[in-house]
Amino acid sequence: MKQMIRLEEVMMFGFAFFLFTQLPFAWWWFLVFLFAPDLSMVGYLRNPQVGAFNYNFVHHKGVAVIVIIVGALIGNPLVQAMGIILFGHSSMDRIFGFGLKYPDSFQHTHLGMLQGGK
């Protein structure tokens, strides 16, 4: 089952890249900003609860879809690109086992414990 879920995430990542190439930006901008959503981890400097909230908000695919839709509705390709990158980044994280976080520990995710966790 884990392999099937991982394959699904690979396909969603590919779809995000495809969507990005339909926008008026060079494809390599997708790669440049692909890790920008990880800046949300700065909340962990405060405490695990704030860190988990920030991380989960930015890595929630529903939030990404809303940003994409808002960008389309207002006709702003930059906003669309931001949503697509959020969506693609979230899929990429899940491919590698980084899930949404529980507030007790960065290592405790909806996909299980990360290596080296409690």
mmCIF file of C-alpha atoms in Angstrom:
data_model
loop_
_atom_site.group_PDB
_atom_site.id
_atom_site.type_symbol
_atom_site.label_atom_id
_atom_site.label_comp_id
_atom_site.label_asym_id
_atom_site.label_seq_id
_atom_site.Cartn_x
_atom_site.Cartn_y
_atom_site.Cartn_z
ATOM 1 C CA MET A 1 0.000 0.000 0.000
ATOM 2 C CA LYS A 2 2.839 2.416 0.803
ATOM 3 C CA GLN A 3 4.213 1.984 -2.719
ATOM 4 C CA MET A 4 0.798 2.715 -4.223
ATOM 5 C CA ILE A 5 0.470 5.900 -2.167
ATOM 6 C CA ARG A 6 4.015 6.896 -3.109
ATOM 7 C CA LEU A 7 3.217 6.346 -6.807
ATOM 8 C CA GLU A 8 0.114 8.500 -6.424
ATOM 9 C CA GLU A 9 2.250 11.288 -4.936
ATOM 10 C CA VAL A 10 4.784 10.932 -7.780
ATOM 11 C CA MET A 11 1.935 11.417 -10.250
ATOM 12 C CA MET A 12 0.668 14.498 -8.373
ATOM 13 C CA PHE A 13 4.184 15.935 -8.349
ATOM 14 C CA GLY A 14 4.417 15.385 -12.094
ATOM 15 C CA PHE A 15 1.010 17.008 -12.560
ATOM 16 C CA ALA A 16 2.167 20.040 -10.579
ATOM 17 C CA PHE A 17 5.233 20.346 -12.788
ATOM 18 C CA PHE A 18 3.053 20.042 -15.893
ATOM 19 C CA LEU A 19 0.686 22.745 -14.629
ATOM 20 C CA PHE A 20 3.635 25.015 -13.901
ATOM 21 C CA THR A 21 4.908 24.626 -17.473
ATOM 22 C CA GLN A 22 1.552 25.958 -18.703
ATOM 23 C CA LEU A 23 2.225 29.289 -16.998
ATOM 24 C CA PRO A 24 4.332 32.082 -18.510
ATOM 25 C CA PHE A 25 7.437 31.227 -16.485
ATOM 26 C CA ALA A 26 10.541 29.253 -17.392
ATOM 27 C CA TRP A 27 10.262 25.670 -16.126
ATOM 28 C CA TRP A 28 13.379 25.999 -13.976
ATOM 29 C CA TRP A 29 11.654 28.520 -11.683
ATOM 30 C CA PHE A 30 9.690 25.531 -10.376
ATOM 31 C CA LEU A 31 12.957 23.971 -9.221
ATOM 32 C CA VAL A 32 14.282 27.253 -7.822
ATOM 33 C CA PHE A 33 11.298 27.721 -5.498
ATOM 34 C CA LEU A 34 10.488 24.056 -4.837
ATOM 35 C CA PHE A 35 11.963 24.108 -1.325
ATOM 36 C CA ALA A 36 10.600 27.542 -0.334
ATOM 37 C CA PRO A 37 7.630 26.007 1.566
ATOM 38 C CA ASP A 38 10.102 24.460 4.004
ATOM 39 C CA LEU A 39 10.652 27.942 5.424
ATOM 40 C CA SER A 40 7.468 27.192 7.361
ATOM 41 C CA MET A 41 9.577 25.016 9.672
ATOM 42 C CA VAL A 42 10.908 28.170 11.324
ATOM 43 C CA GLY A 43 7.974 27.855 13.748
ATOM 44 C CA TYR A 44 9.777 24.934 15.361
ATOM 45 C CA LEU A 45 12.233 27.478 16.780
ATOM 46 C CA ARG A 46 9.380 28.631 19.025
ATOM 47 C CA ASN A 47 7.954 25.223 19.974
ATOM 48 C CA PRO A 48 6.616 22.017 18.375
ATOM 49 C CA GLN A 49 2.997 23.192 18.456
ATOM 50 C CA VAL A 50 3.683 26.414 16.519
ATOM 51 C CA GLY A 51 6.023 24.543 14.198
ATOM 52 C CA ALA A 52 3.442 21.852 13.437
ATOM 53 C CA PHE A 53 0.721 24.442 12.811
ATOM 54 C CA ASN A 54 2.908 26.455 10.407
ATOM 55 C CA TYR A 55 4.211 23.366 8.649
ATOM 56 C CA ASN A 56 0.782 21.767 8.266
ATOM 57 C CA PHE A 57 -0.841 24.953 6.992
ATOM 58 C CA VAL A 58 1.772 25.437 4.281
ATOM 59 C CA HIS A 59 1.939 21.730 3.382
ATOM 60 C CA HIS A 60 -1.824 21.163 3.233
ATOM 61 C CA LYS A 61 -2.810 20.384 -0.345
ATOM 62 C CA GLY A 62 -6.224 21.989 0.197
ATOM 63 C CA VAL A 63 -4.519 25.320 0.890
ATOM 64 C CA ALA A 64 -2.450 24.865 -2.276
ATOM 65 C CA VAL A 65 -5.570 24.179 -4.354
ATOM 66 C CA ILE A 66 -7.281 27.283 -2.946
ATOM 67 C CA VAL A 67 -4.243 29.409 -3.871
ATOM 68 C CA ILE A 68 -4.256 27.956 -7.407
ATOM 69 C CA ILE A 69 -7.973 28.673 -7.802
ATOM 70 C CA VAL A 70 -7.679 32.211 -6.434
ATOM 71 C CA GLY A 71 -4.810 32.849 -8.846
ATOM 72 C CA ALA A 72 -6.929 31.606 -11.749
ATOM 73 C CA LEU A 73 -9.971 33.643 -10.695
ATOM 74 C CA ILE A 74 -8.024 36.879 -10.403
ATOM 75 C CA GLY A 75 -5.978 36.119 -13.508
ATOM 76 C CA ASN A 76 -2.642 36.221 -11.700
ATOM 77 C CA PRO A 77 -0.162 33.594 -12.938
ATOM 78 C CA LEU A 78 2.252 34.345 -10.081
ATOM 79 C CA VAL A 79 -0.367 33.400 -7.471
ATOM 80 C CA GLN A 80 -1.187 30.285 -9.496
ATOM 81 C CA ALA A 81 2.512 29.403 -9.603
ATOM 82 C CA MET A 82 2.782 29.777 -5.829
ATOM 83 C CA GLY A 83 -0.114 27.364 -5.331
ATOM 84 C CA ILE A 84 1.285 24.881 -7.831
ATOM 85 C CA ILE A 85 4.663 24.951 -6.102
ATOM 86 C CA LEU A 86 2.984 24.419 -2.720
ATOM 87 C CA PHE A 87 1.075 21.452 -4.162
ATOM 88 C CA GLY A 88 4.147 19.955 -5.840
ATOM 89 C CA HIS A 89 6.304 20.441 -2.768
ATOM 90 C CA SER A 90 3.733 18.723 -0.548
ATOM 91 C CA SER A 91 3.637 15.758 -2.918
ATOM 92 C CA MET A 92 7.429 15.618 -3.011
ATOM 93 C CA ASP A 93 7.592 15.597 0.783
ATOM 94 C CA ARG A 94 5.103 12.743 0.956
ATOM 95 C CA ILE A 95 7.075 10.765 -1.634
ATOM 96 C CA PHE A 96 9.970 10.809 0.831
ATOM 97 C CA GLY A 97 7.818 10.037 3.862
ATOM 98 C CA PHE A 98 7.477 13.544 5.305
ATOM 99 C CA GLY A 99 3.854 13.853 6.294
ATOM 100 C CA LEU A 100 1.793 16.418 8.122
ATOM 101 C CA LYS A 101 3.055 16.890 11.662
ATOM 102 C CA TYR A 102 1.540 16.113 15.025
ATOM 103 C CA PRO A 103 2.167 18.858 17.612
ATOM 104 C CA ASP A 104 4.283 16.686 19.912
ATOM 105 C CA SER A 105 7.303 16.214 17.645
ATOM 106 C CA PHE A 106 8.588 17.025 14.159
ATOM 107 C CA GLN A 107 9.267 13.318 13.655
ATOM 108 C CA HIS A 108 5.637 12.317 14.403
ATOM 109 C CA THR A 109 3.758 12.525 11.089
ATOM 110 C CA HIS A 110 0.500 11.272 9.652
ATOM 111 C CA LEU A 111 2.610 8.801 7.651
ATOM 112 C CA GLY A 112 4.318 7.440 10.770
ATOM 113 C CA MET A 113 7.486 8.268 12.641
ATOM 114 C CA LEU A 114 10.435 9.651 10.729
ATOM 115 C CA GLN A 115 13.746 7.827 11.161
ATOM 116 C CA GLY A 116 15.464 8.920 14.332
ATOM 117 C CA GLY A 117 12.142 9.879 15.963
ATOM 118 C CA LYS A 118 10.958 9.120 19.472
#
